[in-house]
Coordinates of C-alpha atoms in Angstrom, one line a residue:
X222 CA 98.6 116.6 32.6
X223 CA 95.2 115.0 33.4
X224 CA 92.0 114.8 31.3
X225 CA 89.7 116.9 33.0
X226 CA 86.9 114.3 33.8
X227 CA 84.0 116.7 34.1
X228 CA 83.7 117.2 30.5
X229 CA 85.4 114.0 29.5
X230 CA 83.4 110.8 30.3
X231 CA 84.7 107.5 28.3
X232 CA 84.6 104.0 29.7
X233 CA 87.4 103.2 31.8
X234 CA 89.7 100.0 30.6
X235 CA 89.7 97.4 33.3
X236 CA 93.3 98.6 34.2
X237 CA 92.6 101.7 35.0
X238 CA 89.9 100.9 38.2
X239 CA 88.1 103.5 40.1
X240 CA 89.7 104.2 43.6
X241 CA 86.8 105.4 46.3
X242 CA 88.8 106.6 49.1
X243 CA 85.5 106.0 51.2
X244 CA 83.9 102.9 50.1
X245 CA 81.7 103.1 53.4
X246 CA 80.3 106.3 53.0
X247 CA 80.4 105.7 49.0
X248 CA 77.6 103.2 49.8
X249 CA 75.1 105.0 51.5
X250 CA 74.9 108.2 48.5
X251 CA 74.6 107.4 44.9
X252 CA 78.3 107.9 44.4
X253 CA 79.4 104.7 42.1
X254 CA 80.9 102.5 44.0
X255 CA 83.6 100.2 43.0
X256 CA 82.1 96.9 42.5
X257 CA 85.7 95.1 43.6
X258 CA 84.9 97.0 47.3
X259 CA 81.5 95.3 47.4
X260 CA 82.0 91.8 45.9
X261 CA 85.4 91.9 48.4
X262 CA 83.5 93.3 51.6
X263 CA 80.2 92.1 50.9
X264 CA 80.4 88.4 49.2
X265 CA 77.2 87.2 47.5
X266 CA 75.0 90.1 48.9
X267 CA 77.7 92.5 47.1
X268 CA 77.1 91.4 43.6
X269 CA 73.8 91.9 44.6
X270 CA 73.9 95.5 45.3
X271 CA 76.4 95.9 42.6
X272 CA 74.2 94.6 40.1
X273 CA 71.1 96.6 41.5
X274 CA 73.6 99.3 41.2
X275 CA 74.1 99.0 37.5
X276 CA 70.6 98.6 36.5
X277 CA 69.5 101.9 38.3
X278 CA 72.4 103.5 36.5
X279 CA 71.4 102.1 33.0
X280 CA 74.8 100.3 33.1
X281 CA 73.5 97.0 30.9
X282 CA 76.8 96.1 29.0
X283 CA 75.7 93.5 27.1
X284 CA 72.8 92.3 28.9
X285 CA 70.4 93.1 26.3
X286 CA 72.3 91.5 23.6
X287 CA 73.0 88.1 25.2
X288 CA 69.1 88.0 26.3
X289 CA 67.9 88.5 22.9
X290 CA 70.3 86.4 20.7
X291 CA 68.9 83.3 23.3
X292 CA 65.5 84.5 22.2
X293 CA 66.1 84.5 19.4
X294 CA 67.5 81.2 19.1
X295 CA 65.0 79.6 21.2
X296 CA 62.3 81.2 18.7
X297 CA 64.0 80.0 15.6
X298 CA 64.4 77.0 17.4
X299 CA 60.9 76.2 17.8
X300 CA 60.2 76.6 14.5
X301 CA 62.3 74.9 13.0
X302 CA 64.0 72.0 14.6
X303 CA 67.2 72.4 12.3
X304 CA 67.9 75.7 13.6
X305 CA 69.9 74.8 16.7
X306 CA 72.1 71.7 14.5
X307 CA 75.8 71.3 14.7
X308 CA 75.6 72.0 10.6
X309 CA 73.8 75.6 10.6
X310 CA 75.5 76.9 14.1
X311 CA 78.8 76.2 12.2
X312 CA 77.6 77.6 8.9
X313 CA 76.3 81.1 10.6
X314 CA 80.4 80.8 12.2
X315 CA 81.7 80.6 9.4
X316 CA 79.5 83.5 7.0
X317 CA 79.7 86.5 10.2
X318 CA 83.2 86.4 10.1
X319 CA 83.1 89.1 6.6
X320 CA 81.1 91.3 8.2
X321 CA 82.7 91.1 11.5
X322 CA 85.7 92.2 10.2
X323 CA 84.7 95.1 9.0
X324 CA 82.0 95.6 11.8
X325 CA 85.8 95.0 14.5
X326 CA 86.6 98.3 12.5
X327 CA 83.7 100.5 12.8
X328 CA 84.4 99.7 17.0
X329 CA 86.9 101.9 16.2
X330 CA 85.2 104.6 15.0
X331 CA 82.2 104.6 17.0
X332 CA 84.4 104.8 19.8
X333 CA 85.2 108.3 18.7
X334 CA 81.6 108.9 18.0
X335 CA 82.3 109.5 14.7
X336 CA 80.4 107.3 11.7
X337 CA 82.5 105.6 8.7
X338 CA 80.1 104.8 5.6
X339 CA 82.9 103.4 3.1
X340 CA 83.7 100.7 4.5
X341 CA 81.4 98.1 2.4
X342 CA 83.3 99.9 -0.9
X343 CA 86.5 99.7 0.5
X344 CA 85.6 95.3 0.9
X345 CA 84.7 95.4 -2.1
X346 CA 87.8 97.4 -3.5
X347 CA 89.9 95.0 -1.7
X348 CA 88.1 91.8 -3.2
X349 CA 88.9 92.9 -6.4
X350 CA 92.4 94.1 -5.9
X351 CA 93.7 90.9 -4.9
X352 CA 91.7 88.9 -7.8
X353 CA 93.2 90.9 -10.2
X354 CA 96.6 90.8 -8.8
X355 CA 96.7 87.1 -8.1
X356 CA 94.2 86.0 -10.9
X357 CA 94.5 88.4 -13.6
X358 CA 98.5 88.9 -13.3
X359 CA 99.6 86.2 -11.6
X360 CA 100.9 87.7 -8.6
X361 CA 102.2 85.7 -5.4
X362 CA 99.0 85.3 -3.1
X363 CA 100.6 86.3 -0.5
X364 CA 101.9 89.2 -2.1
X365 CA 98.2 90.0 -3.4
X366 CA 97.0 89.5 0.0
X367 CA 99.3 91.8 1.6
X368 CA 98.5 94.6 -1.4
X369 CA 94.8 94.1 -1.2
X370 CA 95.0 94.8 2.8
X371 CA 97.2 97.7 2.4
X372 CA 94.7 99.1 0.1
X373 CA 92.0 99.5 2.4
X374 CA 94.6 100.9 5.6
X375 CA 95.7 103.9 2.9
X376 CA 92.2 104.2 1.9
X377 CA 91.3 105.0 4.9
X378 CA 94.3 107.2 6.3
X379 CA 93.5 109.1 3.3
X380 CA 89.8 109.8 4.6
X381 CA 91.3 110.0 8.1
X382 CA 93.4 113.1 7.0
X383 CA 90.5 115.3 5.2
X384 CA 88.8 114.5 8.3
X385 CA 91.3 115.1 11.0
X386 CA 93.1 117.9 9.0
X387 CA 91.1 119.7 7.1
X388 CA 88.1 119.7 9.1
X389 CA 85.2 117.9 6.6
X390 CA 82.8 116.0 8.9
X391 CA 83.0 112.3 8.7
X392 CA 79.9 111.3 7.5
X393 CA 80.5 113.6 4.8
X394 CA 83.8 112.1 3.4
X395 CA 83.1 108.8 3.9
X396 CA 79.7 109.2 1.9
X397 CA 82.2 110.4 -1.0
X398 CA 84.1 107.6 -0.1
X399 CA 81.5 105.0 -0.4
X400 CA 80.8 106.4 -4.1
X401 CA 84.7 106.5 -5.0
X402 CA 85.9 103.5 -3.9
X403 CA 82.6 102.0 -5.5
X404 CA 84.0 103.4 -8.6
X405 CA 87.3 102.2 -8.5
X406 CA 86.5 98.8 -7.6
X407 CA 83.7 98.5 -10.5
X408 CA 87.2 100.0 -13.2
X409 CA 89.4 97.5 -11.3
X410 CA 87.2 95.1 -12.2
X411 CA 86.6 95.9 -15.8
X412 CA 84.4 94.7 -18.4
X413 CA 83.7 91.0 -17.3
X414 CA 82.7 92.1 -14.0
X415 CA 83.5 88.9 -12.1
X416 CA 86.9 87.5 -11.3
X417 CA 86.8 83.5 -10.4
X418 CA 89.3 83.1 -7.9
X419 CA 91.7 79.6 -7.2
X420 CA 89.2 77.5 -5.2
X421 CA 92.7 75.9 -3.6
X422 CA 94.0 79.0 -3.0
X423 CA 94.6 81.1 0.2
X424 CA 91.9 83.1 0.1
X425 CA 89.2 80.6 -0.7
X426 CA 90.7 78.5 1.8
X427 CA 89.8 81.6 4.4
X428 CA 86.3 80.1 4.7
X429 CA 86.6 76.8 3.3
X430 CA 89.0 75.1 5.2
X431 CA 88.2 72.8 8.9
X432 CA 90.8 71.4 11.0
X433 CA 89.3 68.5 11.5
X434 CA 91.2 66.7 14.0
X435 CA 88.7 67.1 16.7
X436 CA 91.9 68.2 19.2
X437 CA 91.9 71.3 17.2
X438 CA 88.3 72.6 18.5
X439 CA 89.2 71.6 22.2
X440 CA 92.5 72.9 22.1
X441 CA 91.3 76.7 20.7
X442 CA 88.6 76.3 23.5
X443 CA 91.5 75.6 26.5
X444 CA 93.5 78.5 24.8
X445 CA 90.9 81.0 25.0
X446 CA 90.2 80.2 28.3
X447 CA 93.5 80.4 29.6
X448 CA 94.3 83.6 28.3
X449 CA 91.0 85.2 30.1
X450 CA 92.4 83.5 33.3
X451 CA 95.9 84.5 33.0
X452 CA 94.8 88.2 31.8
X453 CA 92.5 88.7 34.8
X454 CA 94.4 87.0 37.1
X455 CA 97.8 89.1 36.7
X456 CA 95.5 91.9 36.0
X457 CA 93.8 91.9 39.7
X458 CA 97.6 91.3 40.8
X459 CA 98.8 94.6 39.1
X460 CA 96.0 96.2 40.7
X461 CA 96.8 94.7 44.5
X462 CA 100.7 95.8 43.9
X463 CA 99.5 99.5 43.2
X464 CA 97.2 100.2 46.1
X465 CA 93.6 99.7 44.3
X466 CA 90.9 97.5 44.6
X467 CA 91.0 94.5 42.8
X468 CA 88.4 91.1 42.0
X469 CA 88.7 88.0 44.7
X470 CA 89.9 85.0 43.1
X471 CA 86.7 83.1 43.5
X472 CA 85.3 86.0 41.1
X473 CA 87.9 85.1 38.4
X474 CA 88.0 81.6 38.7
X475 CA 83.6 82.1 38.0
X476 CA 83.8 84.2 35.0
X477 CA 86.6 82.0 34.1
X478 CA 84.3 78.8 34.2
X479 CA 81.3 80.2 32.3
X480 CA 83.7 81.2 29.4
X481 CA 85.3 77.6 29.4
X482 CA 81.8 76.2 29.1
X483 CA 80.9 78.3 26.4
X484 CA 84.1 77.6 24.7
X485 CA 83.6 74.0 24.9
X486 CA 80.3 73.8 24.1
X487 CA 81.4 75.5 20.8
X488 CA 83.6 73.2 19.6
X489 CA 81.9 70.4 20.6
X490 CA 79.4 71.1 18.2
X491 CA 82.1 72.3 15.2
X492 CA 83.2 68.7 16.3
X493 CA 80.6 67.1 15.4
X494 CA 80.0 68.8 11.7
X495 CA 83.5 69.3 9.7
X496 CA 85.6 70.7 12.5
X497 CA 87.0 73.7 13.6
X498 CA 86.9 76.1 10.6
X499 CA 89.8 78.5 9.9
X500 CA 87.8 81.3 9.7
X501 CA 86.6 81.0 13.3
X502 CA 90.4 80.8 14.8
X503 CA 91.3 84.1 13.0
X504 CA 88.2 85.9 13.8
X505 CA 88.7 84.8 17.6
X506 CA 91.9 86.0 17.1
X507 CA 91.2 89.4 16.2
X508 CA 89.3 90.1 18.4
X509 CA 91.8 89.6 21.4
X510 CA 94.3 90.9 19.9
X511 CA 92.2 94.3 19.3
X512 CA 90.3 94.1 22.3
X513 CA 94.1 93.8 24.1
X514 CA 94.9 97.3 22.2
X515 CA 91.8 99.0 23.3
X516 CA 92.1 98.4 26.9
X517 CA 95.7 97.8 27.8
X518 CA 97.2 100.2 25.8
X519 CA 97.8 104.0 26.3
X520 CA 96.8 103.9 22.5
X521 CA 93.4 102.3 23.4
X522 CA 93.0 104.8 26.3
X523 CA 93.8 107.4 24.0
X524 CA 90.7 106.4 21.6
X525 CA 88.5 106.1 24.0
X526 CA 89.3 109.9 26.2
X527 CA 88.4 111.3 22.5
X528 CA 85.3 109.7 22.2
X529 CA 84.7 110.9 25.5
X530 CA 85.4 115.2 25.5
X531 CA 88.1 115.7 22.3
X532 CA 88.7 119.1 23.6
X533 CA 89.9 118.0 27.0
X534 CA 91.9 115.5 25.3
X535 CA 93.7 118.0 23.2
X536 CA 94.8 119.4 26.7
X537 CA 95.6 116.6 28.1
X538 CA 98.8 116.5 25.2
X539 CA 96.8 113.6 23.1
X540 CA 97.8 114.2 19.4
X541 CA 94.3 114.1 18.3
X542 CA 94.8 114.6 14.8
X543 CA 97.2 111.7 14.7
X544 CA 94.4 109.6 16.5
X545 CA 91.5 110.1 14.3
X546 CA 93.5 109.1 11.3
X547 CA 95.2 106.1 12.4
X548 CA 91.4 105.0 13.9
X549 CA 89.9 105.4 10.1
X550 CA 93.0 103.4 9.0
X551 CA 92.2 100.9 11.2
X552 CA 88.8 100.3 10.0
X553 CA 89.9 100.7 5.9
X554 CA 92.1 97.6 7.0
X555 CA 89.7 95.8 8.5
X556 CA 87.3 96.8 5.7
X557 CA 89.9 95.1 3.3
X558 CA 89.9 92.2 5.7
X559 CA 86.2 91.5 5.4
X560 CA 86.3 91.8 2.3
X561 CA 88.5 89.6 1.4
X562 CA 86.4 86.6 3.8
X563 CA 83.5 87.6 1.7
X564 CA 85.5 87.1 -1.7
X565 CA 86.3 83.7 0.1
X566 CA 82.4 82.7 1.1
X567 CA 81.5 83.1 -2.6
X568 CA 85.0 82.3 -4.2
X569 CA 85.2 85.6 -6.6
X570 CA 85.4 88.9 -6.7
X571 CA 82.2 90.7 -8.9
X572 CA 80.5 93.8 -9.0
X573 CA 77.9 93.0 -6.3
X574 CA 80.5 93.3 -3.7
X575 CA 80.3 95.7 -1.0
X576 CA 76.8 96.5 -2.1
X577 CA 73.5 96.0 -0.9
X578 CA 73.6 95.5 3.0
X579 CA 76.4 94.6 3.8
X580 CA 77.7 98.5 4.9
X581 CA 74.3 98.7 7.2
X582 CA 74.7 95.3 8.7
X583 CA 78.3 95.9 9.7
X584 CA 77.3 99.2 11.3
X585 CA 74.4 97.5 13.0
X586 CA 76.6 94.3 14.4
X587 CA 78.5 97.0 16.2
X588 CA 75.6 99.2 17.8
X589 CA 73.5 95.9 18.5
X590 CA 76.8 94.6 20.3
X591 CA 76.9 97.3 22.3
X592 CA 78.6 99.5 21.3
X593 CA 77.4 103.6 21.9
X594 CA 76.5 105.4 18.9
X595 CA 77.6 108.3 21.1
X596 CA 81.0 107.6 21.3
X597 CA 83.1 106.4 24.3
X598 CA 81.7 103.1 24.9
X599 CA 82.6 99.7 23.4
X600 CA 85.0 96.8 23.2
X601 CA 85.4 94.9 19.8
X602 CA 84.1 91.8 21.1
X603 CA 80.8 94.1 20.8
X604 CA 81.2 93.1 17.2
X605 CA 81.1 89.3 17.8
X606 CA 77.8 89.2 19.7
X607 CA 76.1 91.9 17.2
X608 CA 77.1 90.0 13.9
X609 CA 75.6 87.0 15.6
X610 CA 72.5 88.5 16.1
X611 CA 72.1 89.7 12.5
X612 CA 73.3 86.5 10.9
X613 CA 71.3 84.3 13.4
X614 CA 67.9 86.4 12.0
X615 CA 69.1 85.6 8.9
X616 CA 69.5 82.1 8.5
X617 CA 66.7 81.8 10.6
X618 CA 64.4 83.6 8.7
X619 CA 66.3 81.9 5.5
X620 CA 65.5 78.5 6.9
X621 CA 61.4 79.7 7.6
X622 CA 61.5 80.8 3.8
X623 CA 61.1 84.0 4.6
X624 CA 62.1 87.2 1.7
X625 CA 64.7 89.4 1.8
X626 CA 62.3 92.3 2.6
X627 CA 61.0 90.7 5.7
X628 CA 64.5 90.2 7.1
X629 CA 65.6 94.0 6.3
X630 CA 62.8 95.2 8.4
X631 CA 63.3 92.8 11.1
X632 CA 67.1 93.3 11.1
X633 CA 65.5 97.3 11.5
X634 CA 63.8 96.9 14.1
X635 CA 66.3 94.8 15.9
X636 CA 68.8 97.8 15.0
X637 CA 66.6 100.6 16.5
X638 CA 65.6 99.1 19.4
X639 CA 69.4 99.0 20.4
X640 CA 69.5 102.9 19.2
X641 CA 66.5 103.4 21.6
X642 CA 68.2 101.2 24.6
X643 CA 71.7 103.0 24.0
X644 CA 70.2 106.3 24.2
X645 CA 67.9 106.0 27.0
X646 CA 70.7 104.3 28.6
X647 CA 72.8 107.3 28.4
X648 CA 70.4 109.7 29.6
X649 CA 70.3 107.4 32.5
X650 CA 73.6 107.7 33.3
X651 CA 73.8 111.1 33.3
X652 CA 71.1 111.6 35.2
X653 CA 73.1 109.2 37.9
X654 CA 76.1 111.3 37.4
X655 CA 78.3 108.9 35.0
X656 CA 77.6 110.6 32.2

């Protein structure tokens, strides 16, 4: 049974393309048009019309975000000539990864169009959990690791199930959430209030440790671009053996090329400070691995219909219950996760953690990345360029000596012109029918 698509309007995975049956007379109304019909029929004057497509559609992906983190660092840059060094590029690496995390798990949630406000508790309940276990009582760090993750994936199965079974909005548990786990982390913690943790250990080593053998940074940067090749590549070939239109080679081997130059140009400058740090490889990692689930999995395409019409998804035989609690569990894990790289950045666990704003920033990495408030509309590598936007404004504001206050409002602004952009952006769309 099909999702009726009239009432249920998510963003379609790569693998699942849009077949026009009449791509000539697709062109000439303001039908969408497949842009693998136009870039195949039509060459350079096709990505032309594709892209003058998208704009008049409000389609922007993640236009506006790439366009402003290169103002931004062009800004920061002139200001300060130590902005754009090997040392603070690879120090702003290494500190987004915490928040990433967590921000890779609000994707998740925002995809159903649904909000998750516990998540800086749940770091912080995590942080503390796996001090006490490894620290306190002696516990196997591994062990401790795997406890403290597991904490934040039933944590947030629990609030999956008041929200999924019983009916309480979201924003509404999770707000109790946020206090609870707060709670509980500030009793696990007890009376000293800070736990010291092994600055050889595993988890300090989560952001302390470089490969520094400078075939480390290369060899990550010819991974990652292999795997985009070979996943686009095989990808286009699934779509050519089922009948559908598909991206020319050329158009592969080009995006293809501007990733590998980004990736290189990364770790030659990780290169030439202390190498490539660990943190970097697993938050890379992460990301494909969850990006991989969103939109090549019947899982992913599951997430994604319920952000887009949950009734029509209900009839479409989608166990939406099951859904929306597995989703919160994925972002109590990655919560837990975070928090565990934040533990790391300032070796302990102490009652500051999870506080402050940390919950906000994670939130706001994921809208700024684009991803829709709305629900529907996102990819976890939204997480990546959003928490580099934060963290870029920042350290550069840090390096200007600039207060706190100053970069909450800025970080603000930032956050509500992407609100403004996403919403205006969706009115767009529905006024050109996608929507």
């Amino acid at each position: 049974m099909s999702i009726d698509k009239t009432s249920a309007a998510p963003e379609t995975p790569e693998d699942e393309p849009v077949v026009v049956e009449n791509p000539e007379a697709a062109r000439g109304s303001d039908v969408a048009v497949d842009p693998r019909l136009l870039v195949r029929e039509e060459g350079l004057l096709g990505y032309w019309t594709e892209f003058k497509r998208k704009m008049k559609a409000g389609d922007l992906g993640s236009l506006p975000v790439v366009i402003g983190l290169a103002v931004i660092w062009i800004i920061f840059q002139s200001l300060n000539s130590n902005f754009l060094t090997a040392g603070n590029l690879s120090d702003i690496s290494v500190a987004m990864v915490g928040t990433g995390m967590i921000a890779v798990g609000i994707v998740f949630v925002l995809l159903l169009g649904e909000i998750d406000l516990s998540v800086g508790s749940l770091s912080g309940v995590a942080g503390a959990t796996f001090a006490v276990l490894n620290v306190t009582h002696g516990m196997n760090e591994v062990l401790a690791l795997v406890l403290s993750i597991l904490t934040g994936t039933v944590a947030g199965a629990i609030q999956g199930f008041f929200f999924a079974k019983i009916g309480v909005p979201a924003f509404a548990v999770t707000l109790a959430g946020l206090l609870f786990w707060n709670g509980l982390m500030l009793k696990v913690l007890g009376d000293n209030g800070t736990i010291n943790l092994d600055s050889e250990g595993l988890v300090a080593k989560l952001t302390s440790y470089y490969f520094t053998d400078v075939a480390a940074a290369y060899g990550l940067a010819v991974a990652v671009t292999v795997l985009f090749f070979l996943s686009s590549f095989y990808g286009n070939k699934r779509r050519e053996a089922a009948g559908v239109p598909s991206r020319p080679l050329n158009e592969t081997i080009l995006r293809t090329a501007l990733l590998g130059i980004v990736a290189f140009a990364a770790a030659i400058v990780f290169n030439q400070y202390k190498g490539l740090p660990l943190a970097v490889v697993v938050f890379v990692a992460v990301l494909f691995i969850t990006d991989f689930v969103l939109r090549r999995t019947a899982y992913g395409r599951k997430i994604f219909a319920l952000g887009g019409s949950v009734e029509a998804s209900r009839r479409a035989g989608i166990n939406v219950d099951m859904v929306r609690i597995s989703v919160f569990a994925i972002s109590g894990t990655f919560a837990a996760i975070g928090g565990l790289f934040i533990a790391s950045k300032i070796a302990s666990a102490n009652q500051g953690a999870g506080a402050g704003d940390l919950l906000m920033n994670a939130i706001a990495a994921a809208v700024i990345g684009g991803t829709s408030l709305f629900g529907g509309r996102g990819r976890t590598w939204n997480a990546l360029l959003g928490v580099l936007v934060i963290v870029s404004i920042q350290y550069g504001l840090a390096l200007q000596g600039i207060a706190s206050p100053v970069q909450y409002m800025i970080t603000g602004g930032v956050l509500l012109a992407t609100v403004v952009i996403d919403a205006v952006t969706r009115k767009t769309q529905k006024s050109a029918g996608r929507a």
